[in-house]
Coordinates of C-alpha atoms and ligand atoms in Angstrom, one line a residue:
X286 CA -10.1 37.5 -15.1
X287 CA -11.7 40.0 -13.0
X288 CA -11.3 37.0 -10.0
X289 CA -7.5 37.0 -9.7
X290 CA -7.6 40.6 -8.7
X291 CA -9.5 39.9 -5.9
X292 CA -8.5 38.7 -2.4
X293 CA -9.2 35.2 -2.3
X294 CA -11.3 34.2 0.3
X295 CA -10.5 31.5 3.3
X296 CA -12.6 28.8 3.4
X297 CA -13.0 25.6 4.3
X298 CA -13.5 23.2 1.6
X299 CA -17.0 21.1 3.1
X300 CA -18.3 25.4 2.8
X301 CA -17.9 25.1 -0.9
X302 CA -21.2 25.1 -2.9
X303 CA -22.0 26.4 -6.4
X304 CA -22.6 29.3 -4.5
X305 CA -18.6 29.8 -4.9
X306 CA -18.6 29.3 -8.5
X307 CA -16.4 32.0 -10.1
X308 CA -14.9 33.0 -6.6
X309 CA -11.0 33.1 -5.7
X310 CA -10.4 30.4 -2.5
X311 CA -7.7 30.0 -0.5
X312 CA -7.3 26.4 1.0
X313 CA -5.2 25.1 3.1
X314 CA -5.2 21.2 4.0
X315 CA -2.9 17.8 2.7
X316 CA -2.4 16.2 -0.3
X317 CA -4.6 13.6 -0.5
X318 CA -4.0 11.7 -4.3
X319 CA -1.7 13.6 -6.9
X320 CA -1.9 12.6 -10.8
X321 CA 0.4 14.4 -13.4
X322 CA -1.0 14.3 -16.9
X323 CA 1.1 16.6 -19.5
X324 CA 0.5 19.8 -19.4
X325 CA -1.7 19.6 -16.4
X326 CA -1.5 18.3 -13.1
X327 CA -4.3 17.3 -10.1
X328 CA -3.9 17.4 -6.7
X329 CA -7.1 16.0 -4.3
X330 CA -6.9 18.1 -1.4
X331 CA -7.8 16.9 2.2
X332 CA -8.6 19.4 5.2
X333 CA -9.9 18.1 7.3
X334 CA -13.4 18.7 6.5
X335 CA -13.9 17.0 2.9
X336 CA -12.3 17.0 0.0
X337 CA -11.8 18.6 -3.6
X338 CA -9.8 18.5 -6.8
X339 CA -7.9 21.4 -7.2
X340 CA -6.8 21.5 -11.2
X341 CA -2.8 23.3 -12.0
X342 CA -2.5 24.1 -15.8
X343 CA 1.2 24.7 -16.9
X344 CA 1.3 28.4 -17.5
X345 CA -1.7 29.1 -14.5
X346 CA 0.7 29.0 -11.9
X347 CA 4.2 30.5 -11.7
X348 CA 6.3 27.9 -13.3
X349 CA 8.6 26.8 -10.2
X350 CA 5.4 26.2 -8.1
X351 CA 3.7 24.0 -10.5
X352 CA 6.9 21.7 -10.5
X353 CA 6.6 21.6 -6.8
X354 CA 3.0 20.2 -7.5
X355 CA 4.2 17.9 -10.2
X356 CA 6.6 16.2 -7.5
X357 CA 4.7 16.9 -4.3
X358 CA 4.3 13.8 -1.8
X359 CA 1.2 12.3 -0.7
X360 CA 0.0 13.9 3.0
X361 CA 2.5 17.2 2.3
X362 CA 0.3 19.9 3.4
X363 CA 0.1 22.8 1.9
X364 CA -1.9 26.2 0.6
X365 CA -3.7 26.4 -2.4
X366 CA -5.0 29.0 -3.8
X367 CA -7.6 29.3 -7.2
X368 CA -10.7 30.1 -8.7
X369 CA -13.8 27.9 -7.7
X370 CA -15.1 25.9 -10.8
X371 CA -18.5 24.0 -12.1
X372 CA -16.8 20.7 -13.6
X373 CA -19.0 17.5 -14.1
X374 CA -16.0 15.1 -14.1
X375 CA -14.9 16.3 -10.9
X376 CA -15.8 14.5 -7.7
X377 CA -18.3 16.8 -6.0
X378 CA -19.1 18.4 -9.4
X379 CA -16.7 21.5 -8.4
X380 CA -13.1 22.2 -8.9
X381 CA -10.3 24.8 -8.3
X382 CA -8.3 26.1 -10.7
X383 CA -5.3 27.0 -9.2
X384 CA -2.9 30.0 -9.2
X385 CA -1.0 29.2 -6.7
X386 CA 0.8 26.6 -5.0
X387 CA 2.6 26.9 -1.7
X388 CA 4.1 23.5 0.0
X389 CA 3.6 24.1 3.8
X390 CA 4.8 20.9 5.1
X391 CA 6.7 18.5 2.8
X392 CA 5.9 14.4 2.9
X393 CA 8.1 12.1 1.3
X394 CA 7.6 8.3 1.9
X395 CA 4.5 8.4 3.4
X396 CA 4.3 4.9 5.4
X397 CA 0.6 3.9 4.1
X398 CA 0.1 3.8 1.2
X399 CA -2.9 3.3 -1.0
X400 CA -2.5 -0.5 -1.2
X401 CA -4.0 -2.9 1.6
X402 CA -1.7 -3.0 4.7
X403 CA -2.5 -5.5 7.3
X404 CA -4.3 -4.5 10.6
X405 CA -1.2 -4.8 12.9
X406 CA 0.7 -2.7 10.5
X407 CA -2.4 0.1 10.6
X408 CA -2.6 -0.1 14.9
X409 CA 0.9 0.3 14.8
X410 CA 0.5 2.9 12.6
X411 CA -2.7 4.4 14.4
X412 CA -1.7 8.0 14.6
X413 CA -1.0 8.4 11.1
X414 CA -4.0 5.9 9.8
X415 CA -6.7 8.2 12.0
X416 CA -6.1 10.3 8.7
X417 CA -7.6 8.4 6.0
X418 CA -11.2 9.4 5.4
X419 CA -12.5 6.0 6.9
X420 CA -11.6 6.8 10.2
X421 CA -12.2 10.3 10.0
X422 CA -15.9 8.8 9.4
X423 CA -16.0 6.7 12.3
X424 CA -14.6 10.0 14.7
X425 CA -17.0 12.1 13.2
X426 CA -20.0 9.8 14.1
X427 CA -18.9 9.2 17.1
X428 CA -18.2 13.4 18.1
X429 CA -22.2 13.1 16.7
X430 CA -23.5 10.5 19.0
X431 CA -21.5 12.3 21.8
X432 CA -23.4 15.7 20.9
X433 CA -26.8 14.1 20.8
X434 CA -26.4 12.4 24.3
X435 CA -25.5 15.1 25.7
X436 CA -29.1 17.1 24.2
X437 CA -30.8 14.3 25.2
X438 CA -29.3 14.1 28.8
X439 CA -30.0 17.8 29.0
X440 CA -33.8 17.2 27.8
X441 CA -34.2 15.0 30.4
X442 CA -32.4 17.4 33.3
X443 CA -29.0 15.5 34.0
X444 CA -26.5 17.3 34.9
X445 CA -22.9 16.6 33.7
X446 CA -20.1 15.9 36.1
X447 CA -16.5 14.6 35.9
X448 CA -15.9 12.3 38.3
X449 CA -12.1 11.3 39.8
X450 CA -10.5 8.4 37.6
X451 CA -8.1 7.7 40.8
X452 CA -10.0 5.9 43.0
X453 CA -9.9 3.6 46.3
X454 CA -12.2 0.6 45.8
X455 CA -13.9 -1.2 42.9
X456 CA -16.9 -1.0 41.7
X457 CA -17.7 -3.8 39.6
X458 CA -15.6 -6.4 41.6
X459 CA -11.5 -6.3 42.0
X460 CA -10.6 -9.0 39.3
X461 CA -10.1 -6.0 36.1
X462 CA -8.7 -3.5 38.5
X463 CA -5.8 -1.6 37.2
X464 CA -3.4 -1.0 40.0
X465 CA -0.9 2.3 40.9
X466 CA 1.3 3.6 44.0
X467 CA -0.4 6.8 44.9
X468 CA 2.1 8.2 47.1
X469 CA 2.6 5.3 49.1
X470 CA -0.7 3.9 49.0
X471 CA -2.9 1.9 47.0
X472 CA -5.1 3.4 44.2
X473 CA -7.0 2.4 41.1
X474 CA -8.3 3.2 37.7
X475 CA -11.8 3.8 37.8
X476 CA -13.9 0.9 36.1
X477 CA -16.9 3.2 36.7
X478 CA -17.9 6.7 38.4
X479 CA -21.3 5.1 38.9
X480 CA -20.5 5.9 42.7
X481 CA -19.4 9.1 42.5
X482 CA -22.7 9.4 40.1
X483 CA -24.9 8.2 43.0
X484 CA -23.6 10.9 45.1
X485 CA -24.4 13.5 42.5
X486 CA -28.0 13.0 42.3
X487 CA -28.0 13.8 46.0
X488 CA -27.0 17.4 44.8
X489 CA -28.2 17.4 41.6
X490 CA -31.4 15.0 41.2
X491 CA -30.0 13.9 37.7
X492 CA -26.3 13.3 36.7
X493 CA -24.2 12.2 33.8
X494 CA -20.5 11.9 32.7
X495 CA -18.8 10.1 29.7
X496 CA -15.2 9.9 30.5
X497 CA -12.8 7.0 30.7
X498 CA -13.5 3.9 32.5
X499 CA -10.2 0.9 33.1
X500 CA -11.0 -2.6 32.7
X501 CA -7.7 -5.2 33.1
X502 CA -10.0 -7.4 31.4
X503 CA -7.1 -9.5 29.3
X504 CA -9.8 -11.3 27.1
X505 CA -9.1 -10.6 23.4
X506 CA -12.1 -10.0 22.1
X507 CA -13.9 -7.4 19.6
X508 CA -15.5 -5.6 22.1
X509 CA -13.1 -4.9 25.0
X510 CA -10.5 -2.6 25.6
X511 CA -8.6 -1.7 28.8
X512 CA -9.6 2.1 28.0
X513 CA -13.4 2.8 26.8
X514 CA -15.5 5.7 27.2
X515 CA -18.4 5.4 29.7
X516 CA -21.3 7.1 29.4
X517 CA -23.1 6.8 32.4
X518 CA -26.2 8.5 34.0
X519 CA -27.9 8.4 37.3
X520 CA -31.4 9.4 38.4
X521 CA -32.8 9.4 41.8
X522 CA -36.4 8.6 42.5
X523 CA -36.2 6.3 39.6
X524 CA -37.3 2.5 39.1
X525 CA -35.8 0.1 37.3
X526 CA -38.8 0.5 34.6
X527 CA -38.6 4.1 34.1
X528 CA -35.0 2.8 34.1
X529 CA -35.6 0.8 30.9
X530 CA -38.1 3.7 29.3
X531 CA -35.4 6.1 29.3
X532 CA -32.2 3.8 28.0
X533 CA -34.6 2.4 25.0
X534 CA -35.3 6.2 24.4
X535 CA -31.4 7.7 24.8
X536 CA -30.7 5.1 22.3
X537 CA -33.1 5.8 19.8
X538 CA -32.7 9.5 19.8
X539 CA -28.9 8.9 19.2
X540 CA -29.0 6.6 16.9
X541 CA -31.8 9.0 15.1
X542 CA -29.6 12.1 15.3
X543 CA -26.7 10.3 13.8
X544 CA -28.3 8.6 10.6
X545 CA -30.0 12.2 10.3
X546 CA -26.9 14.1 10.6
X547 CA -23.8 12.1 9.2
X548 CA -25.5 10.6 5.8
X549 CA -22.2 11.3 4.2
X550 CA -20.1 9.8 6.6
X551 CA -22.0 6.4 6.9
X552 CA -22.3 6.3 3.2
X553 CA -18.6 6.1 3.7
X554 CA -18.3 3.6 5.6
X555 CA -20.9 1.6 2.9
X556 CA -23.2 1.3 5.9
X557 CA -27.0 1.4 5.9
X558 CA -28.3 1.6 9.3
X559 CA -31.7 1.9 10.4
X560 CA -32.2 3.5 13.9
X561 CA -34.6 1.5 16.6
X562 CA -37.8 3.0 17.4
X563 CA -38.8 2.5 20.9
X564 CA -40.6 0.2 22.3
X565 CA -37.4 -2.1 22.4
X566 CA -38.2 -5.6 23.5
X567 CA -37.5 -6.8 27.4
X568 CA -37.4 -10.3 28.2
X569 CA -36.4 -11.8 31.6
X570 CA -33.0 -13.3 32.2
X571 CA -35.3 -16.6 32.9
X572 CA -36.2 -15.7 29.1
X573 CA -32.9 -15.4 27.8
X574 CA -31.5 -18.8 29.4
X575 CA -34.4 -20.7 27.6
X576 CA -34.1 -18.7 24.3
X577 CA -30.1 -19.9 24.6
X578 CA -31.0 -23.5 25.5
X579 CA -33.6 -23.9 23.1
X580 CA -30.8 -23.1 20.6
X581 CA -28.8 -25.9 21.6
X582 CA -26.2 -23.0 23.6
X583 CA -25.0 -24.9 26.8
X584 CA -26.2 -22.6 29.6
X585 CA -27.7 -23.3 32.8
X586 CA -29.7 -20.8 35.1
X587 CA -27.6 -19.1 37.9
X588 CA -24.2 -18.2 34.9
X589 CA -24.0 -14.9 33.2
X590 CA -25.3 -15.0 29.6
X591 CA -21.9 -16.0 27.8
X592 CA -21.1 -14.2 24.2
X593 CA -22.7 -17.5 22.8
X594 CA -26.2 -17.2 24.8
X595 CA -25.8 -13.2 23.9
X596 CA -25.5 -13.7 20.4
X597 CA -28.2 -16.6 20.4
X598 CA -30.6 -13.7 22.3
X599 CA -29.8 -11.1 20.1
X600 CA -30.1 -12.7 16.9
X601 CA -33.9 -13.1 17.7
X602 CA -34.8 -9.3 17.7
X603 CA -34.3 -6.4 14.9
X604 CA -34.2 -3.9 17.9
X605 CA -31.8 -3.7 20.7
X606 CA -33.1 -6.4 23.5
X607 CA -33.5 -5.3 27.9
X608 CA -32.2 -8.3 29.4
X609 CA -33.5 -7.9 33.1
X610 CA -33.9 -9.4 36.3
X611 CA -30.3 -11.3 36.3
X612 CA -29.1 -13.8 39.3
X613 CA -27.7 -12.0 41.7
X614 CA -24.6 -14.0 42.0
X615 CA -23.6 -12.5 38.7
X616 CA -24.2 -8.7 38.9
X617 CA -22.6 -6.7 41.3
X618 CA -23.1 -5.9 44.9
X619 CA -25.0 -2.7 44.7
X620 CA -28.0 -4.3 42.5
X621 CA -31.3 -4.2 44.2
X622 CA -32.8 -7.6 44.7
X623 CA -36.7 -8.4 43.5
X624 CA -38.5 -8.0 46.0
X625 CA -40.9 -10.5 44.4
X626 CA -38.3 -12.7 43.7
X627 CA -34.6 -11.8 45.7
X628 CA -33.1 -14.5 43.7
X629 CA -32.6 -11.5 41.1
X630 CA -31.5 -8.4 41.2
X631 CA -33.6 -5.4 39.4
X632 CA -31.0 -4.9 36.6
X633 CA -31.1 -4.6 32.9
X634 CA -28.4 -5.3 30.1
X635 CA -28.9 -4.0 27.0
X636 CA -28.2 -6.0 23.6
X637 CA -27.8 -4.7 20.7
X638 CA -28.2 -6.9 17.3
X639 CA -25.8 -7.7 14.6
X640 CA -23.6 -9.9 17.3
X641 CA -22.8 -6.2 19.0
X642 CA -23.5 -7.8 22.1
X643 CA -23.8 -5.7 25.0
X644 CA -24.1 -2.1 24.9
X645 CA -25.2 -0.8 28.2
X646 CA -25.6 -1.8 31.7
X647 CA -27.5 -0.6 34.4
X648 CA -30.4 -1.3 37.1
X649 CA -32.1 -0.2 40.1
X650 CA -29.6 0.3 43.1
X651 CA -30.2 -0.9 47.3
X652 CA -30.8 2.5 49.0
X653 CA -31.4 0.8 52.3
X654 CA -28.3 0.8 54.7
X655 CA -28.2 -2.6 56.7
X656 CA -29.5 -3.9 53.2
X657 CA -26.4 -2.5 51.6
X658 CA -24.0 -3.8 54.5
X659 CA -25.5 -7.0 53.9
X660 CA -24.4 -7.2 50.3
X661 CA -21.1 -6.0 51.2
X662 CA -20.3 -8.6 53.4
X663 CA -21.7 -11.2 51.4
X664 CA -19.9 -10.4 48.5
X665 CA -16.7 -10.7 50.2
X666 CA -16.1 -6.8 50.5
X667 CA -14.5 -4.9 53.2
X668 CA -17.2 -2.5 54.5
X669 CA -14.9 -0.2 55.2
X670 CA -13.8 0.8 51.6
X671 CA -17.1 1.6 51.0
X672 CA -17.7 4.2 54.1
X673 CA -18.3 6.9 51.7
X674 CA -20.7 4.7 49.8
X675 CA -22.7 3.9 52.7
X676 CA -23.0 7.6 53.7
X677 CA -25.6 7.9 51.1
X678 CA -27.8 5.3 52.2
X679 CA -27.6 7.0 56.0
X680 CA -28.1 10.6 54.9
X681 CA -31.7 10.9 53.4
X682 CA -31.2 7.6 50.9
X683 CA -34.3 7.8 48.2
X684 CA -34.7 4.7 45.9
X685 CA -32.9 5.5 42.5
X686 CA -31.2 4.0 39.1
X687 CA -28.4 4.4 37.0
X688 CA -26.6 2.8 34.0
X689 CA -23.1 2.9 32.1
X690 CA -23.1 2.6 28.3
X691 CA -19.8 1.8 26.2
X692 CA -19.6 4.9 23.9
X693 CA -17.1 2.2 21.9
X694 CA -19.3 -0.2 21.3
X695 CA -22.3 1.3 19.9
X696 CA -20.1 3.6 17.2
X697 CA -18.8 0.0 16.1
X698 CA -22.4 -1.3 15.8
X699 CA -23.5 2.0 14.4
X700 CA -20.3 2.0 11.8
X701 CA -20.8 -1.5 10.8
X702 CA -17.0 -1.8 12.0
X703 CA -15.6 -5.3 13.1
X704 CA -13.9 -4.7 16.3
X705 CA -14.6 -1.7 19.4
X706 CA -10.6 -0.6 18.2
X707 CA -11.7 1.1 15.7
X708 CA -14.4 3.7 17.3
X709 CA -11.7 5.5 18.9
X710 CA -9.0 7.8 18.0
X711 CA -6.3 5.7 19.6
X712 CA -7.3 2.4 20.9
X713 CA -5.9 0.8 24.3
X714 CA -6.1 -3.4 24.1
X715 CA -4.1 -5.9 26.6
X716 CA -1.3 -5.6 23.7
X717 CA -1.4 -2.0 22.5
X718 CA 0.0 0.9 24.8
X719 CA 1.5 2.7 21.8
X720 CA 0.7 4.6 19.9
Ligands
LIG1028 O1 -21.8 -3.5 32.5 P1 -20.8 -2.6 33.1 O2 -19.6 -3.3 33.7 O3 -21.5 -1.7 34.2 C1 -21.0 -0.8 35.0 O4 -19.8 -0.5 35.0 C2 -21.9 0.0 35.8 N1 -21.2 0.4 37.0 C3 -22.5 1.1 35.0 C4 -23.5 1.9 35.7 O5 -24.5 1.4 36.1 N2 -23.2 3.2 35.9 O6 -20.3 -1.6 32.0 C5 -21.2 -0.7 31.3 C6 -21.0 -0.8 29.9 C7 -21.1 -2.1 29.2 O7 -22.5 -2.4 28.9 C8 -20.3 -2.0 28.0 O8 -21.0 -1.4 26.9 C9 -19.2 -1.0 28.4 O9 -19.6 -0.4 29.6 N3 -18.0 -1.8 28.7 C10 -16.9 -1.8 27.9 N4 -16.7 -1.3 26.7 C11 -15.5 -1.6 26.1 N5 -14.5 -2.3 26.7 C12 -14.7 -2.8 27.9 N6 -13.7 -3.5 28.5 C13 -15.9 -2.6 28.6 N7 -16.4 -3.0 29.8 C14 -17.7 -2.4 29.8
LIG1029 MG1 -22.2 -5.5 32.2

């Protein structure tokens, strides 16, 4: 065979087409499923990028190496080299036929196996389980929906910043602060850089940043963790409609880009999903409460829409839902009261169907100073954490928007997955700080 004179060539194995047929490979990745039949044995080989059978006949390979193959363990990695192959029976319709066999890592006893473990056992397990092609689904969706916000953001001129995750007040009120001695002082985790966003746009017009966000938040539920990844964008000049015309279209466009672009890996995951064309629907808070009540959910104007009223809300649109206009005893401090109606604040929350609840949260901000001092006071707040805050609103303050979007949440409504844990490489929950 004129091929096993050649040099093989390095590749990865998602590169592979029938364009390869007949050529010598070299791969290098884990053993993903091994089966010995005599005489032959098969070895389907993970790297990272897909996977392939790669075919060892007794007598192809020097004999010592294809014993190592016959006893190899499961997730050993190692380098494989052989002849690319048109083979109907073989997943992908394209083998290797090896001539060689080198063990690079050896794996014996690997801790999950292919039989059903229980969650607990696969969280505690989390570094290893991130291996299995599920997740490895899930992460590659999600790297997508991070790569089409950021085209989108820089479509629509934002600019993207990092903001400081050490930080001296809260944002969205003190009760999920994470605490920690800086140097003698008191500091927090971030819960938001909305702030440091709003400060951007003074420099930059637009600005984004997805980085972590804290939350303390010790509810147990499917869609919180202490850690998530906030995606959040701020826009001066900017009311809370345009506000609502841009988040329905973010949304889409990712969602678009995803389906488009990771067919294989949703297939995968079993899941159909069909991406929301714009125009989402907006209702009024005043909308949602009676949508709840009429549903027999016990709500009463003036609370925050619970998971319940949510799901009720939710379950009566195909598309995400812009919840806007909510009391402004519920939302934070900096929301921007209606002027029509300063009972509510000019804020929208976004819901997404399939009991996903919400995915994004954002509204029109006060840019008037005594306003803002107001609502500082009123709220309980000591004016003079916010110093900083308030230097915007003296230094040539322009009306302007913003929103925060949990990354998390909409890969687990995306994925079809049960709980925000799994959208991310290595979840943080009230009980889990390892691994
Ligand atoms: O609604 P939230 O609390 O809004 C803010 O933090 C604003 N300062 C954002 C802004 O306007 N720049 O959080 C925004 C989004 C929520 O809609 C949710 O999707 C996500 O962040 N989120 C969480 N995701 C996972 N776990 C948690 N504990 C989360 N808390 C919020
Ligand atoms: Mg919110």
């Amino acid at each position: 065979m004129t091929a096993k004179l050649s040099q093989p060539v390095d590749t990865r194995i998602a590169k592979i087409d029938s364009s390869f047929e007949g050529k010598l490979v070299r791969l290098r990745g884990w053993v993903y499923k091994r089966r010995d039949i005599g005489g032959a044995a098969f070895i389907i080989l993970r790297d990272g990028s897909g996977l392939i059978q790669v075919a060892f006949k007794r007598g192809s390979l020097p004999p010592e190496q294809y014993e190592t193959v016959r006893r190899v363990g499961l997730e050993s990695s190692c380098e494989v080299t052989g002849v690319v192959k048109s083979d109907p029976r073989a997943p992908g319709g394209l083998e290797v036929h090896a001539v060689s066999f080198r063990l690079v890592g050896d794996c014996k006893d690997y801790p999950i196996a292919k039989k059903k473990h229980g969650v607990e056992f696969l969280l505690d397990h989390r570094h290893l389980w991130i291996r299995s092609p599920k997740v490895a689904a899930v992460l590659r969706v999600r790297a997508e929906l991070l790569k089409a916000a950021r085209e989108w953001f820089e479509a629509h001129d934002y600019i993207e910043v990092t903001a400081p995750s050490i930080v001296t007040a809260a944002v969205e009120g003190g009760a999920t602060l994470f605490e920690l001695e800086y140097f003698g002082r008191k500091a927090y985790l971030t819960q938001s850089s909305q702030f440091y966003l709003e400060a951007a746009i003074f420099s930059l017009g637009r600005a984004y940043t997805i980085q972590p966000s804290f939350r303390a938040e010790k509810s147990r539920t499917r869609r919180h963790l202490t850690e998530f990844t906030h995606m959040e964008g701020e826009a001066a000049f900017m009311d809370l409609n345009q506000l609502m015309i841009e988040l329905e279209d973010l949304v889409s466009y990712m969602c678009r880009e995803v389906v488009e672009r990771r067919k294989r890996e949703l297939e995968e995951l079993g899941r159909r999903f069909t991406p929301p064309e714009p125009p989402f629907p907006r209702i009024s808070y005043d909308e949602a409460i009676e949508i709840a009540q009429s549903k027999g959910v016990p709500i009463e104007w003036g609370e925050d829409l619970s998971t319940e009223s949510e799901r009720a809300v939710s379950s009566e649109f195909e598309k995400p839902v812009l919840v806007h206009r909510y009391p402004r005893e519920v939302k934070a401090f900096y929301h921007k009261p209606d002027p029509e109606n300063p009972k509510v604040v000019l804020c929208t929350d976004m819901l997404a169907p399939e009991d996903t609840g919400e995915i994004i949260g954002g509204g029109q901000r006060i840019h008037d100073y005594q306003e803002l001092v107001k609502r500082i006071e009123e709220c309980g707040l000591d004016v003079e954490d916010y110093e900083w805050y308030l230097d915007l609103r003296r230094y040539g303050s322009v009306p302007h928007s913003g929103f925060g979007l949990g990354v998390e949440r909409v890969v687990k409504w995306i994925c079809g997955l049960s709980h925000v844990r799994e959208a991310t490489l290595i979840p943080r929950t009230p009980v889990r700080v390892y691994p």
